[in-house]
mmCIF file of N, CA and C in Angstrom:
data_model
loop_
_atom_site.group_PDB
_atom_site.id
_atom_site.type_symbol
_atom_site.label_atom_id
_atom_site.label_comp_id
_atom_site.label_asym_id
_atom_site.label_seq_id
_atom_site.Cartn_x
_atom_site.Cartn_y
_atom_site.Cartn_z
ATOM 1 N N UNK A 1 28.510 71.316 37.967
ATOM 2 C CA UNK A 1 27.818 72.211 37.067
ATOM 3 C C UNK A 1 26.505 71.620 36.565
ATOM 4 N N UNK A 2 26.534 70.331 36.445
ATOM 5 C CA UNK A 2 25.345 69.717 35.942
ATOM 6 C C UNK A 2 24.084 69.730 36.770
ATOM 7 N N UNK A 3 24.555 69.689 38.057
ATOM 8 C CA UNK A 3 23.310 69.754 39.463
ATOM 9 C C UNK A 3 23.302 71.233 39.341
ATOM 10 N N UNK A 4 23.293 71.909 38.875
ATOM 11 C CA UNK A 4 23.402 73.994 38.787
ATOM 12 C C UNK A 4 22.615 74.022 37.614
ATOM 13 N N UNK A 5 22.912 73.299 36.865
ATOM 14 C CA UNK A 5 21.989 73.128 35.666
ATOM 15 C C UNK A 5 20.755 72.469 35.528
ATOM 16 N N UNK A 6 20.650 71.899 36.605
ATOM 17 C CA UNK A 6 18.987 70.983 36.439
ATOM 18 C C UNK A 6 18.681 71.813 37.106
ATOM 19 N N UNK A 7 18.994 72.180 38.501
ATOM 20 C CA UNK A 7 18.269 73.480 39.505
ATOM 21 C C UNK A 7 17.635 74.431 38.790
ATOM 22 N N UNK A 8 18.654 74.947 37.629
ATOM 23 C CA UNK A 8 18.623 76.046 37.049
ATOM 24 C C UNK A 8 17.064 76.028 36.057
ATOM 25 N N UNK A 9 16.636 74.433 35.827
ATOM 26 C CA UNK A 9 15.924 74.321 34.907
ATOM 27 C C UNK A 9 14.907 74.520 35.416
ATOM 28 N N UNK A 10 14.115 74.110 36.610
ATOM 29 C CA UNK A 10 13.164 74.436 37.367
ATOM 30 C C UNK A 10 12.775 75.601 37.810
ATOM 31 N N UNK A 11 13.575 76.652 38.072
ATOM 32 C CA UNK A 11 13.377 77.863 37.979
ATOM 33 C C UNK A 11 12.514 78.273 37.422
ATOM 34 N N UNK A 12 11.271 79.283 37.918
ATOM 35 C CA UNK A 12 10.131 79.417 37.291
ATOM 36 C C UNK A 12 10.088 80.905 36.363
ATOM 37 N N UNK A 13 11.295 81.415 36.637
ATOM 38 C CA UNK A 13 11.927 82.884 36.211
ATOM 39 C C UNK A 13 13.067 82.837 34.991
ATOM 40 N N UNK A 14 12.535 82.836 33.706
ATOM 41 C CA UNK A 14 13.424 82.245 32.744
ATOM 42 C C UNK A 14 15.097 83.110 32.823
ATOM 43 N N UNK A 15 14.340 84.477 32.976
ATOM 44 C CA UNK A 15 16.104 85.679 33.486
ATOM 45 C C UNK A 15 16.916 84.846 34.413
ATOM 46 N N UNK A 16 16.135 84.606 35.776
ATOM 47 C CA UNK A 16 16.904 84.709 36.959
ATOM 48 C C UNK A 16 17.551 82.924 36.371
ATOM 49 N N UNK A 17 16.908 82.113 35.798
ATOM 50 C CA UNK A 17 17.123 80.817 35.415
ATOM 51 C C UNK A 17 18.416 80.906 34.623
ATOM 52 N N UNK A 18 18.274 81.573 33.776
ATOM 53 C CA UNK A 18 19.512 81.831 32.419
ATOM 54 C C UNK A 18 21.206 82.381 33.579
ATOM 55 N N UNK A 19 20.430 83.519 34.704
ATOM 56 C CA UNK A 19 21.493 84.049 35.433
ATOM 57 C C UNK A 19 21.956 83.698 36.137
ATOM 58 N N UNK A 20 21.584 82.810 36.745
ATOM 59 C CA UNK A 20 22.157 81.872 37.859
ATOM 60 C C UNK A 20 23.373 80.902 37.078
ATOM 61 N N UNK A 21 22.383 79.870 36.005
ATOM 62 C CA UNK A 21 23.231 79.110 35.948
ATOM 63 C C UNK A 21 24.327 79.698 35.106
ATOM 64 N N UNK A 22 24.369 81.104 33.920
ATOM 65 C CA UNK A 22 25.608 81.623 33.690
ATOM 66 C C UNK A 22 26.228 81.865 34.901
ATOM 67 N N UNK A 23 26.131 82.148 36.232
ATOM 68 C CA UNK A 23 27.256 83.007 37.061
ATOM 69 C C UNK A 23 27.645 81.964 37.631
ATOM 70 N N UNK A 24 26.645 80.395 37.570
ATOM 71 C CA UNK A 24 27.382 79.436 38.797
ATOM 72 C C UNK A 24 28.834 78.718 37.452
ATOM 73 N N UNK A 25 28.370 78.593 35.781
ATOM 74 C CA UNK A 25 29.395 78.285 34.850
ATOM 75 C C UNK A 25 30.865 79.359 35.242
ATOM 76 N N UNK A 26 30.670 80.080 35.088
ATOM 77 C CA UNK A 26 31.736 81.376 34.856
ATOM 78 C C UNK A 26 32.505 81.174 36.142
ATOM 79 N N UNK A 27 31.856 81.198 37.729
ATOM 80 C CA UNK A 27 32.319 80.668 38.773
ATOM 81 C C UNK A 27 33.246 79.476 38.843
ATOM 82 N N UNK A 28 32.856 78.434 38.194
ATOM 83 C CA UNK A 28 33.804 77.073 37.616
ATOM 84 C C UNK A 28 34.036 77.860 37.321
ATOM 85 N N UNK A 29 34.721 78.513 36.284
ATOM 86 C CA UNK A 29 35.470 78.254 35.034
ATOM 87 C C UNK A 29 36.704 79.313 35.919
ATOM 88 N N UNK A 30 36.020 80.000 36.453
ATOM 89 C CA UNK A 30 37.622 80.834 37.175
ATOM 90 C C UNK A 30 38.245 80.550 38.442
ATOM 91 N N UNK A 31 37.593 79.110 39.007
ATOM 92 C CA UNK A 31 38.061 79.099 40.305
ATOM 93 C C UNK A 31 38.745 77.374 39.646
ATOM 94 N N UNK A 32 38.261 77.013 38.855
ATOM 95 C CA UNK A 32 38.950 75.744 38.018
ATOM 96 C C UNK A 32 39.691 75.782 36.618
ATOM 97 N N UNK A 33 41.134 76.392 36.295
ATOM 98 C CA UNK A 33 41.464 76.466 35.277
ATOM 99 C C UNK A 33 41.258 75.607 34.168
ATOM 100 N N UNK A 34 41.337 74.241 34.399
ATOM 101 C CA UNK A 34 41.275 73.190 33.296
ATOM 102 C C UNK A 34 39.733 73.451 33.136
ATOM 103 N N UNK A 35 38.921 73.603 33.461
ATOM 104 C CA UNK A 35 37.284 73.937 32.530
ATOM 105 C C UNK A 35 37.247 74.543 31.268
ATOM 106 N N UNK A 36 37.840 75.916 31.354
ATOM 107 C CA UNK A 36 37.412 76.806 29.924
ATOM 108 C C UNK A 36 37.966 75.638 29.104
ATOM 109 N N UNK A 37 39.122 75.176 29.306
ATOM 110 C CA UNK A 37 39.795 74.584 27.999
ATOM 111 C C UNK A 37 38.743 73.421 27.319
ATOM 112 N N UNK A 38 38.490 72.739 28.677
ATOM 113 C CA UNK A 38 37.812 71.329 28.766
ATOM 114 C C UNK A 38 36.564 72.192 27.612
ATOM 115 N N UNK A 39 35.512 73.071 27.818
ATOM 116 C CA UNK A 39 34.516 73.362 27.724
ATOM 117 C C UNK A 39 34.660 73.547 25.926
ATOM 118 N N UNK A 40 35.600 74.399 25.977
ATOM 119 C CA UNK A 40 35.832 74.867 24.125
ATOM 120 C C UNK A 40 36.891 74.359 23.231
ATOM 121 N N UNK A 41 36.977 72.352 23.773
ATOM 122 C CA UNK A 41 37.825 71.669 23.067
ATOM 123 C C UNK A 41 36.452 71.128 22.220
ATOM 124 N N UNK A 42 37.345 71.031 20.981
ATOM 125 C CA UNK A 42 36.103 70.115 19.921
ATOM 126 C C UNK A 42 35.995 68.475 20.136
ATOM 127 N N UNK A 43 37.399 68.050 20.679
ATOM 128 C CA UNK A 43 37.334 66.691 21.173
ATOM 129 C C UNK A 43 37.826 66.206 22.361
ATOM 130 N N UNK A 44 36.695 65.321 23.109
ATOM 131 C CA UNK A 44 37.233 65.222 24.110
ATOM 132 C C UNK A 44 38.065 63.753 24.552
ATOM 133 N N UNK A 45 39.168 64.001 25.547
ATOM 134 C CA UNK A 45 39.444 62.279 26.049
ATOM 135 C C UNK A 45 38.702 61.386 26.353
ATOM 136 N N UNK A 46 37.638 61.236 27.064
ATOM 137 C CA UNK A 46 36.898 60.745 27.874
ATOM 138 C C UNK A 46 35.588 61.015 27.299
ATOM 139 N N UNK A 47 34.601 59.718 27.030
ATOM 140 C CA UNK A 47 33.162 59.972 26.879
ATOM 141 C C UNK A 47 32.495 60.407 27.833
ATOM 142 N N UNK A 48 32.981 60.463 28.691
ATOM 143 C CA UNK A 48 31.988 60.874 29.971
ATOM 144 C C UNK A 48 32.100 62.691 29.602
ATOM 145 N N UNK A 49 34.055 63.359 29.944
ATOM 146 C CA UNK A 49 33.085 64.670 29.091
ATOM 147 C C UNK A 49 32.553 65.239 28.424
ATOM 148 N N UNK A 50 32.584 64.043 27.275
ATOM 149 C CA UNK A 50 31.209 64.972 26.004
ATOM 150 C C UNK A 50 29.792 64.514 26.692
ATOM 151 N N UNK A 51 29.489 63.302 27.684
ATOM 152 C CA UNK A 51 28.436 63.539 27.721
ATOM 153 C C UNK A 51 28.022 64.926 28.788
ATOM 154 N N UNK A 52 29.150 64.837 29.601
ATOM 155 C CA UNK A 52 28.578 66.198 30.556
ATOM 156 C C UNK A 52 28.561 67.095 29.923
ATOM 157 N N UNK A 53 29.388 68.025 28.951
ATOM 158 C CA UNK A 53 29.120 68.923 28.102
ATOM 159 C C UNK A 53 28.126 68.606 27.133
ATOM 160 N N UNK A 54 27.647 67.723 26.532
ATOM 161 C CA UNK A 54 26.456 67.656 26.248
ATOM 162 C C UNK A 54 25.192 68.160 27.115
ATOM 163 N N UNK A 55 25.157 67.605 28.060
ATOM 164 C CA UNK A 55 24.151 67.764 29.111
ATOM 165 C C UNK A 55 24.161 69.687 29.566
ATOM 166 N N UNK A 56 25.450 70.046 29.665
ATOM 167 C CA UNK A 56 25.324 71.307 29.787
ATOM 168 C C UNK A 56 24.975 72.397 29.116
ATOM 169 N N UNK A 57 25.444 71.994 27.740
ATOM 170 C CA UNK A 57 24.815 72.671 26.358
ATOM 171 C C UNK A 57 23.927 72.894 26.154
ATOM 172 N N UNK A 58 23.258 71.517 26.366
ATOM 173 C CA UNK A 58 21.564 71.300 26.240
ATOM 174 C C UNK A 58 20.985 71.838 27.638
ATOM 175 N N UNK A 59 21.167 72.516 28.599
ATOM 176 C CA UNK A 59 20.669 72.412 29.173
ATOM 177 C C UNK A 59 20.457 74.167 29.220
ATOM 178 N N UNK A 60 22.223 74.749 28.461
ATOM 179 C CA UNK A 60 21.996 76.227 28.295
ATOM 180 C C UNK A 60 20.804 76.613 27.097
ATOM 181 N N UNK A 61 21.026 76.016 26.189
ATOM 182 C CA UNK A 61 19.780 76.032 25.096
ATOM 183 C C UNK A 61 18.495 75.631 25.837
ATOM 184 N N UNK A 62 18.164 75.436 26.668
ATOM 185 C CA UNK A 62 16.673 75.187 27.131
ATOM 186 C C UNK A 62 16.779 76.513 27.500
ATOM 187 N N UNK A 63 17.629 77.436 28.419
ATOM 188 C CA UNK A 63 17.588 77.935 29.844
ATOM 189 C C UNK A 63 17.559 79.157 28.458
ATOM 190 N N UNK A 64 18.202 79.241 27.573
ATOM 191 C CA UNK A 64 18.442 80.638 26.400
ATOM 192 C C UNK A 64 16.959 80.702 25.980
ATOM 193 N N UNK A 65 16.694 79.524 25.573
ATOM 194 C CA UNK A 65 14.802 79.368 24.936
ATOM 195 C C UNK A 65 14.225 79.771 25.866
ATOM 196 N N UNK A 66 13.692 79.096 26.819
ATOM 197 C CA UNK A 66 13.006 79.905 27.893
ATOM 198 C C UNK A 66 13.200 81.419 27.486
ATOM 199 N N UNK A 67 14.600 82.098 27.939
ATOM 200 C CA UNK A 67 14.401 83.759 28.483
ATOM 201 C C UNK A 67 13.999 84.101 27.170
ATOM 202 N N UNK A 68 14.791 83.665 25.841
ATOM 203 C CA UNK A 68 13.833 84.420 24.454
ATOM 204 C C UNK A 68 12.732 84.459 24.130
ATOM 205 N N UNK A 69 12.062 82.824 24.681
ATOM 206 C CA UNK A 69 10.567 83.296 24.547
ATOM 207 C C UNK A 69 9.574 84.395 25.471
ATOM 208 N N UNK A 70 10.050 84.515 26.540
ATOM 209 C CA UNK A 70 9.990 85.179 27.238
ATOM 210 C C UNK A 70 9.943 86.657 27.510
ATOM 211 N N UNK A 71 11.092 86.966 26.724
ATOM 212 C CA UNK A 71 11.154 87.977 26.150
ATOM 213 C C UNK A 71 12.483 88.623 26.579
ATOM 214 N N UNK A 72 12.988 88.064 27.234
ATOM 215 C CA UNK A 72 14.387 88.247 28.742
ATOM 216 C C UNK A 72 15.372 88.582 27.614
ATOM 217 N N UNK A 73 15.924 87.626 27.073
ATOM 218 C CA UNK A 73 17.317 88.196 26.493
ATOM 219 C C UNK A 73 16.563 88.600 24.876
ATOM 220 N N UNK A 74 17.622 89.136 24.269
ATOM 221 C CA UNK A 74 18.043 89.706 22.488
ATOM 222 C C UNK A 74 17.587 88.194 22.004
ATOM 223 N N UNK A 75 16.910 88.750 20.715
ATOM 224 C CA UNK A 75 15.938 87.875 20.295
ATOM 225 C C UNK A 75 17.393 87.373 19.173
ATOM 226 N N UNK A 76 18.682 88.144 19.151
ATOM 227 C CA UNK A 76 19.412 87.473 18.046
ATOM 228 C C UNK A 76 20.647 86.700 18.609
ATOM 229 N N UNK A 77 20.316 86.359 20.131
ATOM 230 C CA UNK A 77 21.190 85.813 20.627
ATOM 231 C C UNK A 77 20.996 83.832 20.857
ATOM 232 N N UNK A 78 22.309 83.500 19.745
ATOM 233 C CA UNK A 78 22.265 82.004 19.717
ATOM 234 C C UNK A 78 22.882 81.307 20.793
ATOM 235 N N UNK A 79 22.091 79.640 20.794
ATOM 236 C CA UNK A 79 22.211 78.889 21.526
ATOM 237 C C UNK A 79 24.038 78.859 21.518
ATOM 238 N N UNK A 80 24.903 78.975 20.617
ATOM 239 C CA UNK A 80 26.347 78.811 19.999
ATOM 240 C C UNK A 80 26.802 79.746 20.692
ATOM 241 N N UNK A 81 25.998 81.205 21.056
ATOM 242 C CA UNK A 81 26.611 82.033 21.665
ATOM 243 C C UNK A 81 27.534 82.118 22.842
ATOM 244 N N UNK A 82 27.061 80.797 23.670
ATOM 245 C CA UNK A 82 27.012 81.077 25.092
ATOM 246 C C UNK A 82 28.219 80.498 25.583
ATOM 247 N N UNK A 83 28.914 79.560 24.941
ATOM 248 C CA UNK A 83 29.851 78.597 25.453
ATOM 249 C C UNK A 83 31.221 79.690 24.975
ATOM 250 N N UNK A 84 30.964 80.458 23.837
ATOM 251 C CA UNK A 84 32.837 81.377 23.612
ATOM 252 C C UNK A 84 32.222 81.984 24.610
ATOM 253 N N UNK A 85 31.136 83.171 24.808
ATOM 254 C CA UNK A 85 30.863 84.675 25.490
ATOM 255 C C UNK A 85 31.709 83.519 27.140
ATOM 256 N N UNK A 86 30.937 82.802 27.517
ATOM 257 C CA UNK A 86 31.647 82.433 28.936
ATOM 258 C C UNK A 86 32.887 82.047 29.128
ATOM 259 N N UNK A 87 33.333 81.315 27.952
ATOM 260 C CA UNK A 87 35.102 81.281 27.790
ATOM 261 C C UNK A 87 35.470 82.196 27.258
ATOM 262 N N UNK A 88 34.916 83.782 27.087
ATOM 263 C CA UNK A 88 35.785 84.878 26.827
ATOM 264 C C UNK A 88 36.423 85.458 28.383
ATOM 265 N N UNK A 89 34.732 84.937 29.098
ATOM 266 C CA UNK A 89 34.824 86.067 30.588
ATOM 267 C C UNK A 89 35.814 85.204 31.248
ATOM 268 N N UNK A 90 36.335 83.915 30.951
ATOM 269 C CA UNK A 90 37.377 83.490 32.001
ATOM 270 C C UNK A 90 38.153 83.645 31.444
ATOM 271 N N UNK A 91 38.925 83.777 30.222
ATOM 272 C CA UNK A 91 40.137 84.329 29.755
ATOM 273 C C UNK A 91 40.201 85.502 30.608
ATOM 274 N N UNK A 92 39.741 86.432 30.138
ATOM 275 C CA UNK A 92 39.613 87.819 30.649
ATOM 276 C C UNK A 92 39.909 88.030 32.135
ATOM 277 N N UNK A 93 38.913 86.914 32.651
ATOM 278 C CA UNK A 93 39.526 86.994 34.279
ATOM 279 C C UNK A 93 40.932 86.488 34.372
ATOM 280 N N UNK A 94 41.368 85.650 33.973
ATOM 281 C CA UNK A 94 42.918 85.277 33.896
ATOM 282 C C UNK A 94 43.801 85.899 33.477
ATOM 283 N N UNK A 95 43.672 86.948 32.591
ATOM 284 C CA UNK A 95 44.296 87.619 32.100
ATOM 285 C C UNK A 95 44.202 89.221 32.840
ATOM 286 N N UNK A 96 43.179 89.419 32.960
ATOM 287 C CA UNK A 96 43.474 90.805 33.957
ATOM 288 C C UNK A 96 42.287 90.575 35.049
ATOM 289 N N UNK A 97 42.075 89.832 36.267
ATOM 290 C CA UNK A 97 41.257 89.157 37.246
ATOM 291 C C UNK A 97 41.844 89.838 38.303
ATOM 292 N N UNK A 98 42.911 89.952 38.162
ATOM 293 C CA UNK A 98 43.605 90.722 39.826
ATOM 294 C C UNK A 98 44.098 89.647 40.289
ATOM 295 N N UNK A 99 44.413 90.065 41.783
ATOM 296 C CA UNK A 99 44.686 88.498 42.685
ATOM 297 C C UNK A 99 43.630 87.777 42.528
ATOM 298 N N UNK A 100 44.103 86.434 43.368
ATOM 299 C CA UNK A 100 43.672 85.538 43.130
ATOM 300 C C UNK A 100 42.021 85.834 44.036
ATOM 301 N N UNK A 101 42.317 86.314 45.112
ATOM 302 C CA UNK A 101 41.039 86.833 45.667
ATOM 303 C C UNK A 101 40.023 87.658 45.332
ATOM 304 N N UNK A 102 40.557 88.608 44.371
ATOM 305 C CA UNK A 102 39.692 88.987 43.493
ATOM 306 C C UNK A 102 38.764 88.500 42.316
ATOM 307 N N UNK A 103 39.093 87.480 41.564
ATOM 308 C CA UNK A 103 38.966 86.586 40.229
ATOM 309 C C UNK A 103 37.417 86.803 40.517
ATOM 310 N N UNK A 104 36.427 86.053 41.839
ATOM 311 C CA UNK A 104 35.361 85.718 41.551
ATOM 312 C C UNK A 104 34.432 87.111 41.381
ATOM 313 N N UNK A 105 35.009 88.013 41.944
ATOM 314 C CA UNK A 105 34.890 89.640 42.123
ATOM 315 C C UNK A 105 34.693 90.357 40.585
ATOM 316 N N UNK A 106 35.500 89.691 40.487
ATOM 317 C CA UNK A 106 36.039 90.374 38.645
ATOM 318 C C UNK A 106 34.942 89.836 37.867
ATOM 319 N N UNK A 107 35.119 87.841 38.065
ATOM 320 C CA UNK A 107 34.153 87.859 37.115
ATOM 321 C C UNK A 107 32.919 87.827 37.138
ATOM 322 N N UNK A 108 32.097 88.440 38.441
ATOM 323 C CA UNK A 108 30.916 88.546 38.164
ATOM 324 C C UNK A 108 30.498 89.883 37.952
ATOM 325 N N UNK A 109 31.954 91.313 37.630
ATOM 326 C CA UNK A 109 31.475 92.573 36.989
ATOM 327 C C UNK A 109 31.416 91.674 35.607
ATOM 328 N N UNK A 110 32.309 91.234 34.960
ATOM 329 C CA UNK A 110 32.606 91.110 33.613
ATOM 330 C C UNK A 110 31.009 90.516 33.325
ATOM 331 N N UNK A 111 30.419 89.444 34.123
ATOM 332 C CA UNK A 111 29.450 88.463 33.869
ATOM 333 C C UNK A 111 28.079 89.635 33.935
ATOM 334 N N UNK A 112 28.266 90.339 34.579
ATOM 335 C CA UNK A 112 27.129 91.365 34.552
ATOM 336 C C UNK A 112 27.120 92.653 33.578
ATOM 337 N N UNK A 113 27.837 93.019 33.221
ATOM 338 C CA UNK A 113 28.395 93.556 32.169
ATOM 339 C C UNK A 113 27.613 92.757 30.853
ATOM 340 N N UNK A 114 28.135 91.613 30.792
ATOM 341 C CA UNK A 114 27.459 90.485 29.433
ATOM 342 C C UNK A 114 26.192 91.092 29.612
ATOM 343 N N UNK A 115 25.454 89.995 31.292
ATOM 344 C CA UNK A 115 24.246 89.945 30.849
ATOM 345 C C UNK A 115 23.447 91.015 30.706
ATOM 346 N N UNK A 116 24.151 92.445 31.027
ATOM 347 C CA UNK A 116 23.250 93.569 30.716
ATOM 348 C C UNK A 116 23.317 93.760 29.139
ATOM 349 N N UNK A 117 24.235 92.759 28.627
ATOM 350 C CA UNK A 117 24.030 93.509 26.593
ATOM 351 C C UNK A 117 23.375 92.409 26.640
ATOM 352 N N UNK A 118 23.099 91.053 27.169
ATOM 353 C CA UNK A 118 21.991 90.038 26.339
ATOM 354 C C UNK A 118 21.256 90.584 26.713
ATOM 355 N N UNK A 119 20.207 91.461 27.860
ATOM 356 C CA UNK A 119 18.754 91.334 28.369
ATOM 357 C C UNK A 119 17.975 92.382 27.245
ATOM 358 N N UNK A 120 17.111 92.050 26.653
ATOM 359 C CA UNK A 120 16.328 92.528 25.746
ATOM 360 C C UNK A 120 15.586 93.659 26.739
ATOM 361 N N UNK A 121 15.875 94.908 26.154
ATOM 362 C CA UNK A 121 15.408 95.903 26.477
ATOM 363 C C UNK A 121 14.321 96.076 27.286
ATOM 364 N N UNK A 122 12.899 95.356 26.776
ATOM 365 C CA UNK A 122 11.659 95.539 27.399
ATOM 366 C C UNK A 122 11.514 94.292 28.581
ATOM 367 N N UNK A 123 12.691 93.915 28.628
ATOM 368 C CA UNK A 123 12.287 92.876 29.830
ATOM 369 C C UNK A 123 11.979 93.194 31.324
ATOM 370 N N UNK A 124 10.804 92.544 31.717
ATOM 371 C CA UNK A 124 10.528 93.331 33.325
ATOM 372 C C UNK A 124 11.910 92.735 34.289
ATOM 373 N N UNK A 125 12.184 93.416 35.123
ATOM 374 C CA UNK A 125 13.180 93.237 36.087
ATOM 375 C C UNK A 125 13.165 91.781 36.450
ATOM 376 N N UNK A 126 14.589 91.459 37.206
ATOM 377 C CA UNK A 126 14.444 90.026 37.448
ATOM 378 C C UNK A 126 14.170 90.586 38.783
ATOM 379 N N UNK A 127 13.495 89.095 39.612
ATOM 380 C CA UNK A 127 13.026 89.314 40.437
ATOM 381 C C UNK A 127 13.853 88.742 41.849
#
């Protein structure tokens, strides 16, 4: 996730930047059960995963700044937002995802669904 996340940072398209790396997170998170948990524990075993969740956090708060300044997503949508909204969409896929062949199916309606309530109205199309 962390190499999805630097990619993601270079991206010269703050939307398509923010969308990628939400659909490649959400992707973990339903094809790897232990993630959501890992992601929305307050403490972790291992320093190494707070620093990777560090690194990922920070890396969604760049990728959120970008599209707000931008103009891409809802100007009232927080950096805090992003880590439940993506551990809602993998509950959700686990909980009603279908088969197992379906899950990644599912969650990229559910994930598109989201990002059509974050994208701020006047935003030009992603490209």
């Amino acid at each position: 996730l962390t190499a999805h996340a630097e990619r993601a940072l270079t991206d010269p398209d703050p939307w398509r930047a923010l969308e990628v790396f939400l659909t490649r997170t959400v992707e973990a998170q339903v094809t790897d059960a232990s993630l959501a948990p890992v992601t929305a524990a307050a403490e972790d075993a291992l320093p190494r995963t707070t620093e990777l969740k560090t690194a990922l956090w920070s890396a969604g708060r760049v990728l959120l700044d970008r599209a707000r300044e931008a103009g891409a997503v809802r100007a009232d949508l927080a950096p805090g937002d992003l880590v439940p909204l993506m551990c809602g969409i993998a509950y959700a896929v686990d909980v009603h995802g279908g088969a197992p062949d379906d899950r990644i199916d599912t969650a990229h309606r559910y994930l598109g669904t989201l990002l059509g309530g974050l994208r701020a109205t006047t935003a030009p199309p992603s490209r």
